[in-house]
Amino acid sequence: MMSKKMRVKGLALLGLFWFSSLGALLGQDITLSGIVRDASGEPVVGISVADTLSRRGAVTNTSGYFSLRAPAGAQVLRVSHVSYARLYVPLHAERDSFLNLTVEPRTAETVTITADPLAVKPLSQMSVSTIPMSVVKSLPALMGERDVLKALALMPGVTTGIEGTSGLLVRGGSPDQNLMLLDGAPVYNVSHLFGFLSVFNPDAIKDVALYKGGFPARYGGRLSSVLDITMREGATSEHRGEAGIGIISSRVLLEGPLGKSKKGSYLVSARSSYLGLLLIPVKILYAQGDADAYYNYWMVDFNAKMNYQAGKNGRISLSLYGGNDNFNAVDGSFGPESRFGLNWGNQTATLRYTHLLGSKWFGQAMGIYSRYQYQLLASQKDSVRTGDTTYVNTNRVRSQSLVADIGAKYKLEGYLSSSLTLRLGAEVTRHQFTPSLFRIQSDTTEDRQGSGSIYTVEAGAYAEATWKPKPWLEINGGLRLSAYSVAGRNYAAPEPRLSAGIQLPANFQFKGSYSRMKQYLHLLTNSGVGLPNDIWVPVTAVIPPSQSDQFALGLEKDLPARKLHFSVEAYYKRLSSLTDYARGSNFLEVFSADWQNYLLTGGTGRIRGLEFFAQRTEGKVSGWVSYTLSKNERSFAQTDGGAWYPFRYDRRHVATVAGIFTLSKHWKASTTFSYSSGFPVSVPIARAQGPEGGWTWVYGPKGNYRTSSYQRLDVGFDHIKTSKNGNEKIFSIGCYNTLNRKNPFYIDIKGSSDPVTNVRSYNLVQRSFLPILPYFGWSWKF
């Protein structure tokens, strides 16, 4: 029998073992993961989730998923974001746990002006611009059509080509150097209404991120920027909708849960212009012989997204987009009727499966489809009389171009520890390019010209790690391997990426980055006289891929208590293997020839810039001020002996101001001001008579003239009324180009003759396009 002394000793040892085990258990780390959603059931992107006891945190990804390591035992999670009320979640978790968290919108009663020291932001991330959809919908816009790209053009380092257009110029790059992703699918043409409006409907968008530099290894394929747009998933709480009426278009959106179980949701959004309806009376007059001509224009686009819970840890979604523009003109003023038409459009589809692999790994598989087609149509009726018989012959011309993609992507995100995140992925895309198909047809003959289809394969694989060895230091490094196959020619290249951030005293952050990008396709933009006709073409054995190397340094300063953020960034970008049109080429005239023969290749570029940004994120007065100083040059051996010349998108000074003012419970005002120095153009310096008597222009150095500066002030007012059941009605009124500034659109040459000496002289004339334009509109939620 065991003695009393031995029993006491045994109990003491057992107690010591139990307490030692408990101490070890309390010292172990566990993984807290989950998804953060808003009140409607939408996943929230970029929201901070931190444990207040261990002071460790994470940020949600594009699916609202987060994962953080914390000591086992007691935890208190703080969920915070500028647009949502803070949420505190007390826990007592001793093993890995998955959480579903819901946050409420921030109201006047929940506004907190104190700093949040636990708010988690990627320290190594730089050169990224984000704009909440609520801000996009508050800013004044052309014809009242709120637009994501127009709002992004107010950020530092970003501008647009010419007034009214929707193409973005990011840190001196051209529009084709921007990768536009809609739920992971590339969009090749982002213009509605000849560029007045983009294809991205703000009603259907959840999150927007524009990467200007410091590119993570998971992105590739373009030289200048990546615009990653995530569509909303639809409300899971209830069925509801939104609608809006403007001057040139109307829109409607419906969303809600799928089924009684509410395991899924749907969202359907449509938008259409009604210019065609307004022009019906002119068409009737033409049909009755009371008008010599008429034209018609239709624009329509459609977004849809459905998602459903697939098992315990998976979710499947389908995103669809379709849009089309159609312009038609008929003219009978010169006798025989002539017709002219343009139509272009995009279609995209993304099938996505997201799944959790344990508590530390998040996976996502995608199948994508994208198609863009451009088509020009023209016809002319000719009457030929032979004796007493009149024959009517119709001549038709049709030209079109096409690019279509089908591909697959897979990526893994591993949250290995509180200081290490790993991302792995691979993708492959099959491209079909049809640069030009040209058909001339009459009632008796037909002639087909142009290039056939070109099929290519693009692939990429990457590994990317974010490491935070110290609370004040974060490093993001990665390597992307890209490959391209076209007509028996194979290209492959490594694309290294590195960025780092250091937290300094007094809320200063110092950041630096380097990234190399490859681009395996080009956009041929017509530089001659005539209609614009942009054609996508792949690299070939003659045209190699383009490359960019970008270095950037930045300093940021946060004043959370005052809700202010300041940043300054300097960058240098080197471009190589660029292409351009040969001087004087007009692609509309060379459909029967090999388009490769009309390009300049082997060009280089150098872009230097300095960006300043100051932003107030919330309060009765919010907004930002930005300024960019840059120099953008190109060089081709075939142009002016290889001399450097200012690129056509060079803007030495660009400044913007955006402000949103809460005037009262029902009234909100907004204003934006944009300034940019003139853009360079090539103008002739003389006229010369050829050997056959004809006159031709003689050009000097490329980019030898600059237009006047661009200045525009926009103002807008919103009246907001909320009914007893929570439905919101907004009446908007405002003015585009309030000062009626005659901004440069293009430069023309005007000739005149002296009535006495009969000497003919020529002058440069600046043409303007958009005068002061008031707007109004209604929108409501139901």
Coordinates of N, CA and C in Angstrom, one line a residue, residues 436-630:
S436 N -6.7 41.9 -88.6 CA -7.4 42.6 -89.6 C -8.1 41.6 -90.6
L437 N -9.4 41.8 -90.8 CA -10.1 41.2 -91.9 C -10.8 42.3 -92.7
F438 N -10.6 42.3 -94.0 CA -11.1 43.4 -94.8 C -11.8 42.8 -96.0
R439 N -13.0 43.2 -96.2 CA -13.8 42.6 -97.3 C -14.5 43.7 -98.1
I440 N -14.2 43.7 -99.4 CA -14.9 44.7 -100.3 C -15.9 43.9 -101.2
Q441 N -17.1 44.3 -101.2 CA -18.2 43.5 -101.8 C -19.1 44.4 -102.6
S442 N -19.5 44.0 -103.8 CA -20.5 44.6 -104.5 C -21.6 43.6 -104.8
D443 N -22.6 44.0 -105.6 CA -23.6 43.0 -106.0 C -23.1 41.9 -106.9
T444 N -22.0 42.1 -107.5 CA -21.5 41.1 -108.4 C -20.1 40.5 -108.1
T445 N -19.3 41.2 -107.2 CA -17.9 40.8 -106.9 C -17.7 40.9 -105.4
E446 N -16.6 40.2 -105.0 CA -16.2 40.2 -103.6 C -14.7 40.0 -103.5
D447 N -14.0 40.7 -102.7 CA -12.6 40.7 -102.5 C -12.3 40.6 -101.0
R448 N -11.6 39.6 -100.5 CA -11.2 39.5 -99.1 C -9.7 39.7 -99.0
Q449 N -9.4 40.5 -98.0 CA -8.0 40.9 -97.7 C -7.7 40.8 -96.2
G450 N -6.5 41.1 -95.9 CA -6.1 41.2 -94.5 C -5.4 39.9 -94.0
S451 N -5.1 39.9 -92.7 CA -4.4 38.8 -92.0 C -5.4 37.8 -91.5
G452 N -4.9 36.6 -91.4 CA -5.8 35.6 -90.7 C -5.6 35.6 -89.2
S453 N -6.2 34.6 -88.6 CA -6.1 34.4 -87.1 C -4.7 33.9 -86.7
I454 N -4.2 34.4 -85.6 CA -3.0 34.0 -85.0 C -3.3 33.4 -83.6
Y455 N -2.9 32.2 -83.4 CA -3.1 31.5 -82.1 C -1.8 31.5 -81.3
T456 N -1.9 31.9 -80.0 CA -0.7 31.9 -79.2 C -1.1 31.4 -77.8
V457 N 0.0 31.0 -77.1 CA -0.2 30.5 -75.7 C 0.7 31.3 -74.8
E458 N 0.1 31.8 -73.7 CA 0.9 32.5 -72.7 C 0.7 31.8 -71.3
A459 N 1.8 31.6 -70.6 CA 1.8 30.9 -69.4 C 2.7 31.7 -68.4
G460 N 2.4 31.4 -67.1 CA 3.1 32.1 -66.0 C 3.0 31.3 -64.7
A461 N 4.1 31.3 -63.9 CA 4.1 30.7 -62.6 C 4.9 31.6 -61.7
Y462 N 4.4 31.6 -60.4 CA 5.1 32.6 -59.5 C 5.1 32.0 -58.1
A463 N 6.1 32.5 -57.3 CA 6.2 32.3 -55.9 C 6.4 33.7 -55.2
E464 N 5.7 33.9 -54.2 CA 5.8 35.3 -53.5 C 5.7 35.1 -52.0
A465 N 6.5 35.8 -51.3 CA 6.5 35.6 -49.8 C 6.5 37.0 -49.2
T466 N 5.7 37.2 -48.2 CA 5.7 38.4 -47.4 C 6.2 38.0 -46.0
W467 N 7.3 38.6 -45.6 CA 8.0 38.2 -44.4 C 8.1 39.5 -43.5
K468 N 7.8 39.3 -42.2 CA 7.8 40.4 -41.3 C 8.7 39.9 -40.1
P469 N 10.0 40.0 -40.2 CA 10.9 39.5 -39.2 C 10.9 40.4 -37.9
K470 N 10.5 41.6 -38.1 CA 10.4 42.6 -36.9 C 9.1 43.3 -37.1
P471 N 8.6 43.8 -36.0 CA 7.3 44.6 -36.1 C 7.5 45.8 -37.0
W472 N 8.7 46.3 -37.1 CA 9.0 47.6 -37.9 C 9.5 47.3 -39.3
L473 N 9.6 46.0 -39.7 CA 10.2 45.7 -41.0 C 9.3 44.6 -41.7
E474 N 9.0 44.9 -43.0 CA 8.3 43.9 -43.8 C 8.9 43.8 -45.2
I475 N 9.1 42.6 -45.7 CA 9.7 42.4 -47.0 C 8.8 41.5 -47.8
N476 N 8.5 42.0 -49.1 CA 7.8 41.1 -50.0 C 8.7 40.9 -51.2
G477 N 9.0 39.6 -51.4 CA 9.8 39.2 -52.5 C 9.2 38.1 -53.3
G478 N 9.4 38.1 -54.6 CA 8.8 37.1 -55.4 C 9.5 37.0 -56.8
L479 N 9.2 35.9 -57.5 CA 9.7 35.7 -58.8 C 8.6 35.1 -59.7
R480 N 8.4 35.7 -60.8 CA 7.5 35.3 -61.8 C 8.2 34.8 -63.0
L481 N 7.8 33.6 -63.5 CA 8.4 33.1 -64.7 C 7.3 33.1 -65.8
S482 N 7.5 33.9 -66.9 CA 6.5 34.0 -67.9 C 7.1 33.4 -69.2
A483 N 6.1 32.9 -70.0 CA 6.5 32.2 -71.3 C 5.4 32.5 -72.3
Y484 N 5.8 32.5 -73.6 CA 4.9 32.8 -74.6 C 5.3 32.0 -75.9
S485 N 4.3 31.4 -76.6 CA 4.6 30.6 -77.8 C 3.7 31.2 -78.9
V486 N 4.3 31.5 -80.0 CA 3.6 32.0 -81.2 C 4.3 31.5 -82.5
A487 N 3.5 30.9 -83.3 CA 4.0 30.4 -84.6 C 5.4 29.8 -84.6
G488 N 5.6 28.9 -83.6 CA 6.8 28.1 -83.5 C 7.9 28.9 -82.8
R489 N 7.7 30.1 -82.4 CA 8.7 30.9 -81.7 C 8.3 30.9 -80.2
N490 N 9.3 30.6 -79.4 CA 9.0 30.6 -77.9 C 9.9 31.6 -77.2
Y491 N 9.2 32.3 -76.3 CA 9.9 33.3 -75.5 C 9.7 32.9 -74.0
A492 N 10.7 33.2 -73.2 CA 10.6 32.9 -71.7 C 11.5 33.9 -71.0
A493 N 11.0 34.3 -69.8 CA 11.8 35.3 -69.1 C 11.4 35.3 -67.6
P494 N 12.4 35.5 -66.8 CA 12.2 35.7 -65.3 C 11.8 37.1 -65.1
E495 N 10.9 37.3 -64.1 CA 10.5 38.7 -63.7 C 10.6 38.8 -62.2
P496 N 11.7 39.3 -61.7 CA 11.9 39.4 -60.3 C 11.2 40.6 -59.7
R497 N 10.7 40.5 -58.5 CA 10.0 41.5 -57.8 C 10.5 41.6 -56.3
L498 N 10.6 42.8 -55.8 CA 11.1 43.0 -54.4 C 10.6 44.3 -53.9
S499 N 10.0 44.3 -52.7 CA 9.6 45.6 -52.1 C 9.8 45.4 -50.6
A500 N 10.0 46.5 -49.9 CA 10.2 46.5 -48.5 C 9.7 47.8 -47.8
G501 N 9.3 47.6 -46.6 CA 8.8 48.8 -45.8 C 9.3 48.8 -44.4
I502 N 9.7 50.0 -43.9 CA 10.2 50.2 -42.6 C 9.4 51.2 -41.8
Q503 N 8.9 50.7 -40.7 CA 8.1 51.6 -39.8 C 9.1 52.5 -39.0
L504 N 9.0 53.8 -39.2 CA 9.8 54.7 -38.5 C 9.1 55.4 -37.3
P505 N 9.8 56.1 -36.4 CA 9.1 56.8 -35.4 C 8.1 57.8 -35.9
A506 N 7.2 58.2 -35.1 CA 6.2 59.3 -35.4 C 5.3 58.9 -36.6
N507 N 5.0 57.6 -36.8 CA 4.1 57.2 -37.8 C 4.6 57.4 -39.2
F508 N 5.9 57.5 -39.4 CA 6.5 57.6 -40.7 C 6.8 56.2 -41.3
Q509 N 6.7 56.0 -42.5 CA 7.0 54.7 -43.2 C 7.9 55.0 -44.4
F510 N 9.0 54.3 -44.5 CA 9.8 54.4 -45.7 C 9.7 53.1 -46.5
K511 N 9.5 53.2 -47.8 CA 9.3 52.1 -48.6 C 10.1 52.1 -49.9
G512 N 10.5 51.0 -50.4 CA 11.2 50.9 -51.7 C 10.8 49.7 -52.5
S513 N 10.9 49.7 -53.8 CA 10.5 48.5 -54.6 C 11.2 48.5 -55.9
Y514 N 11.3 47.3 -56.4 CA 11.8 47.1 -57.8 C 11.0 46.0 -58.4
S515 N 10.6 46.2 -59.7 CA 9.8 45.2 -60.4 C 10.2 45.2 -61.9
R516 N 10.2 44.0 -62.5 CA 10.4 43.8 -63.9 C 9.1 43.2 -64.5
M517 N 8.6 43.8 -65.6 CA 7.4 43.3 -66.2 C 7.7 43.0 -67.7
K518 N 7.0 42.0 -68.2 CA 7.1 41.7 -69.6 C 5.7 41.8 -70.2
Q519 N 5.7 42.2 -71.5 CA 4.4 42.4 -72.2 C 4.5 41.7 -73.6
Y520 N 3.6 40.7 -73.8 CA 3.7 39.9 -75.0 C 2.7 40.3 -76.1
L521 N 2.1 41.4 -76.0 CA 1.1 41.9 -77.0 C 1.2 43.4 -77.1
H522 N 0.7 43.9 -78.2 CA 0.8 45.4 -78.5 C -0.6 45.9 -79.0
L523 N -0.8 47.1 -78.8 CA -2.0 47.8 -79.3 C -1.5 48.8 -80.4
L524 N -1.9 48.6 -81.6 CA -1.6 49.5 -82.7 C -2.6 50.6 -82.8
T525 N -2.2 51.8 -82.5 CA -3.1 52.9 -82.5 C -2.8 53.8 -83.7
N526 N -3.9 54.0 -84.5 CA -3.7 54.7 -85.8 C -3.2 56.1 -85.5
S527 N -2.2 56.5 -86.2 CA -1.6 57.8 -86.0 C -1.8 58.7 -87.2
G528 N -2.5 58.2 -88.2 CA -2.7 59.0 -89.4 C -4.0 59.8 -89.3
V529 N -4.5 60.3 -90.4 CA -5.7 61.0 -90.5 C -6.8 60.0 -90.8
G530 N -7.9 60.1 -90.1 CA -9.0 59.2 -90.3 C -9.6 58.7 -89.0
L531 N -10.4 57.6 -89.0 CA -11.0 57.1 -87.9 C -10.0 56.3 -87.0
P532 N -10.1 56.4 -85.7 CA -9.3 55.6 -84.9 C -9.6 54.1 -85.0
N533 N -8.6 53.3 -85.1 CA -8.8 51.9 -85.3 C -7.8 51.1 -84.6
D534 N -8.0 50.8 -83.3 CA -7.0 50.2 -82.5 C -7.0 48.7 -82.6
I535 N -5.8 48.1 -82.9 CA -5.7 46.7 -83.2 C -4.8 46.0 -82.2
W536 N -5.2 44.9 -81.6 CA -4.4 44.1 -80.7 C -3.6 43.1 -81.6
V537 N -2.3 43.0 -81.4 CA -1.5 42.1 -82.1 C -0.5 41.4 -81.1
P538 N -0.1 40.2 -81.4 CA 0.9 39.5 -80.5 C 2.3 39.8 -80.9
V539 N 3.2 39.4 -80.0 CA 4.6 39.4 -80.4 C 4.8 38.3 -81.5
T540 N 5.8 38.5 -82.3 CA 6.1 37.6 -83.4 C 7.6 37.3 -83.4
A541 N 8.1 36.6 -84.4 CA 9.5 36.5 -84.6 C 10.2 37.8 -84.9
V542 N 9.4 38.7 -85.5 CA 10.0 40.1 -85.9 C 9.8 41.1 -84.7
I543 N 8.7 40.9 -84.0 CA 8.4 41.9 -82.9 C 8.5 41.2 -81.6
P544 N 9.6 41.5 -80.8 CA 9.8 40.8 -79.6 C 9.0 41.4 -78.4
P545 N 8.9 40.8 -77.3 CA 8.1 41.3 -76.2 C 8.8 42.6 -75.6
S546 N 8.0 43.5 -75.1 CA 8.5 44.7 -74.4 C 8.8 44.4 -73.0
Q547 N 9.6 45.2 -72.4 CA 10.0 45.0 -71.0 C 10.1 46.4 -70.3
S548 N 9.8 46.3 -69.0 CA 9.9 47.5 -68.1 C 10.6 47.1 -66.9
D549 N 11.5 48.0 -66.4 CA 12.2 47.9 -65.1 C 11.9 49.2 -64.3
Q550 N 11.2 49.0 -63.2 CA 10.8 50.2 -62.4 C 11.4 50.2 -61.0
F551 N 12.0 51.3 -60.6 CA 12.5 51.5 -59.2 C 11.6 52.6 -58.6
A552 N 11.3 52.4 -57.3 CA 10.5 53.4 -56.6 C 10.9 53.5 -55.2
L553 N 10.9 54.7 -54.6 CA 11.2 55.0 -53.2 C 10.0 55.9 -52.7
G554 N 9.6 55.6 -51.5 CA 8.5 56.4 -51.0 C 8.6 56.7 -49.5
L555 N 7.9 57.7 -49.0 CA 7.8 58.1 -47.6 C 6.4 58.4 -47.3
E556 N 5.8 57.8 -46.3 CA 4.4 58.0 -45.9 C 4.3 58.4 -44.5
K557 N 3.3 59.2 -44.2 CA 3.0 59.7 -42.8 C 1.5 59.6 -42.6
D558 N 1.2 59.0 -41.5 CA -0.2 58.9 -41.0 C -0.5 59.7 -39.8
L559 N -1.6 60.4 -39.8 CA -2.1 61.2 -38.6 C -3.5 60.6 -38.3
P560 N -3.6 59.5 -37.7 CA -4.9 58.9 -37.6 C -5.9 59.7 -36.8
A561 N -5.4 60.4 -35.8 CA -6.3 61.2 -35.0 C -7.0 62.3 -35.8
R562 N -6.2 62.8 -36.8 CA -6.7 63.9 -37.6 C -7.3 63.3 -39.0
K563 N -7.2 62.0 -39.1 CA -7.7 61.3 -40.3 C -7.0 61.8 -41.6
L564 N -5.7 62.0 -41.5 CA -4.9 62.5 -42.6 C -3.8 61.5 -43.0
H565 N -3.5 61.4 -44.3 CA -2.5 60.6 -44.8 C -1.7 61.4 -45.8
F566 N -0.4 61.3 -45.7 CA 0.5 62.0 -46.6 C 1.5 60.9 -47.2
S567 N 1.9 61.2 -48.5 CA 2.9 60.3 -49.1 C 3.6 61.0 -50.2
V568 N 4.8 60.6 -50.5 CA 5.6 61.1 -51.6 C 6.4 60.0 -52.1
E569 N 6.4 59.8 -53.5 CA 7.1 58.7 -54.1 C 7.9 59.2 -55.3
A570 N 9.1 58.7 -55.5 CA 9.9 59.0 -56.6 C 10.1 57.7 -57.4
Y571 N 10.0 57.7 -58.7 CA 10.2 56.5 -59.5 C 11.0 56.8 -60.8
Y572 N 11.6 55.7 -61.2 CA 12.3 55.7 -62.5 C 12.0 54.4 -63.2
K573 N 11.5 54.6 -64.5 CA 11.1 53.4 -65.3 C 11.8 53.4 -66.6
R574 N 12.4 52.2 -66.9 CA 13.1 52.0 -68.2 C 12.4 51.0 -69.0
L575 N 12.0 51.4 -70.3 CA 11.3 50.6 -71.2 C 12.2 50.1 -72.3
S576 N 12.0 48.9 -72.8 CA 12.8 48.5 -73.9 C 11.9 47.6 -74.9
S577 N 12.4 47.4 -76.1 CA 11.7 46.6 -77.2 C 10.3 47.2 -77.4
L578 N 10.2 48.5 -77.5 CA 8.9 49.1 -77.8 C 8.6 49.1 -79.2
T579 N 7.3 49.3 -79.6 CA 6.9 49.4 -81.0 C 6.1 50.7 -81.2
D580 N 6.0 51.1 -82.4 CA 5.2 52.3 -82.8 C 5.0 52.3 -84.3
Y581 N 4.0 53.1 -84.7 CA 3.8 53.2 -86.2 C 5.0 54.0 -86.8
A582 N 5.3 53.6 -88.0 CA 6.2 54.5 -88.8 C 5.5 55.8 -89.1
R583 N 6.2 56.9 -89.2 CA 5.6 58.2 -89.4 C 4.8 58.2 -90.6
G584 N 3.6 58.7 -90.5 CA 2.7 58.9 -91.6 C 1.9 57.6 -92.0
S585 N 2.1 56.5 -91.2 CA 1.3 55.3 -91.5 C -0.2 55.5 -91.1
N586 N -1.0 54.8 -91.9 CA -2.4 54.8 -91.6 C -2.9 53.4 -91.7
F587 N -3.2 52.8 -90.6 CA -3.6 51.4 -90.7 C -4.8 51.1 -91.5
L588 N -5.7 52.0 -91.7 CA -6.9 51.8 -92.5 C -6.5 51.6 -93.9
E589 N -5.3 51.9 -94.3 CA -4.9 51.8 -95.7 C -4.1 50.6 -96.0
V590 N -3.7 49.8 -95.0 CA -2.7 48.8 -95.3 C -3.3 47.4 -94.9
F591 N -4.6 47.2 -95.0 CA -5.2 45.9 -94.7 C -4.6 44.8 -95.5
S592 N -4.3 45.1 -96.8 CA -3.9 44.1 -97.7 C -2.4 43.7 -97.5
A593 N -1.7 44.4 -96.6 CA -0.3 44.2 -96.4 C 0.0 43.6 -95.1
D594 N 1.2 43.1 -94.8 CA 1.6 42.6 -93.6 C 1.8 43.7 -92.6
W595 N 1.0 43.8 -91.5 CA 1.0 44.9 -90.6 C 2.4 45.0 -89.9
Q596 N 3.2 43.9 -89.8 CA 4.5 44.0 -89.2 C 5.4 45.0 -90.0
N597 N 5.2 45.1 -91.3 CA 6.1 46.0 -92.1 C 5.8 47.5 -91.8
Y598 N 4.8 47.8 -91.1 CA 4.4 49.2 -90.9 C 4.7 49.7 -89.5
L599 N 5.5 48.9 -88.7 CA 5.9 49.2 -87.4 C 7.3 49.5 -87.2
L600 N 7.6 50.4 -86.3 CA 9.0 50.7 -85.8 C 9.2 49.8 -84.6
T601 N 10.3 49.1 -84.5 CA 10.6 48.2 -83.4 C 11.9 48.6 -82.7
G602 N 12.2 48.0 -81.6 CA 13.4 48.2 -80.9 C 13.5 49.6 -80.2
G603 N 12.3 50.2 -79.9 CA 12.4 51.5 -79.2 C 12.7 51.3 -77.7
T604 N 13.2 52.4 -77.1 CA 13.4 52.5 -75.7 C 12.7 53.7 -75.1
G605 N 12.4 53.6 -73.8 CA 11.8 54.7 -73.1 C 12.4 54.9 -71.7
R606 N 12.3 56.1 -71.3 CA 12.7 56.4 -69.9 C 11.7 57.4 -69.3
I607 N 11.3 57.1 -68.1 CA 10.2 57.9 -67.4 C 10.7 58.1 -66.0
R608 N 10.7 59.4 -65.6 CA 11.1 59.8 -64.3 C 9.9 60.6 -63.7
G609 N 9.7 60.4 -62.4 CA 8.6 61.1 -61.8 C 8.7 61.3 -60.3
L610 N 7.9 62.3 -59.8 CA 7.8 62.5 -58.4 C 6.4 62.8 -58.1
E611 N 5.8 62.1 -57.1 CA 4.4 62.2 -56.8 C 4.2 62.6 -55.4
F612 N 3.2 63.5 -55.2 CA 2.8 64.0 -53.8 C 1.4 63.7 -53.7
F613 N 1.0 63.3 -52.5 CA -0.4 62.9 -52.2 C -0.7 63.2 -50.8
A614 N -1.9 63.9 -50.5 CA -2.4 64.2 -49.2 C -3.9 64.0 -49.2
Q615 N -4.3 63.2 -48.2 CA -5.7 62.7 -48.2 C -6.3 62.8 -46.8
R616 N -7.5 63.3 -46.8 CA -8.3 63.2 -45.5 C -9.4 62.2 -45.8
T617 N -9.4 61.2 -44.9 CA -10.2 60.0 -45.2 C -11.7 60.0 -44.8
E618 N -12.0 60.9 -43.8 CA -13.4 60.9 -43.3 C -13.7 62.2 -42.7
G619 N -14.9 62.4 -42.3 CA -15.3 63.6 -41.7 C -16.3 64.4 -42.6
K620 N -16.7 65.6 -42.1 CA -17.6 66.4 -42.9 C -16.9 67.0 -44.2
V621 N -15.6 67.1 -44.1 CA -14.8 67.5 -45.3 C -13.8 66.4 -45.5
S622 N -13.8 65.7 -46.7 CA -12.9 64.7 -47.0 C -12.4 64.9 -48.5
G623 N -11.4 64.2 -48.8 CA -10.9 64.4 -50.2 C -9.4 64.3 -50.2
W624 N -8.8 64.7 -51.3 CA -7.3 64.6 -51.5 C -6.8 65.7 -52.4
V625 N -5.5 65.9 -52.3 CA -4.7 66.8 -53.2 C -3.6 65.9 -53.8
S626 N -3.3 66.0 -55.1 CA -2.2 65.3 -55.6 C -1.4 66.1 -56.6
Y627 N -0.1 65.9 -56.8 CA 0.7 66.6 -57.7 C 1.7 65.6 -58.3
T628 N 1.9 65.6 -59.6 CA 2.9 64.7 -60.2 C 3.8 65.6 -61.1
L629 N 5.1 65.4 -60.9 CA 6.1 66.0 -61.8 C 6.8 64.9 -62.5
S630 N 6.8 64.9 -63.8 CA 7.4 63.7 -64.6 C 7.9 64.2 -65.9

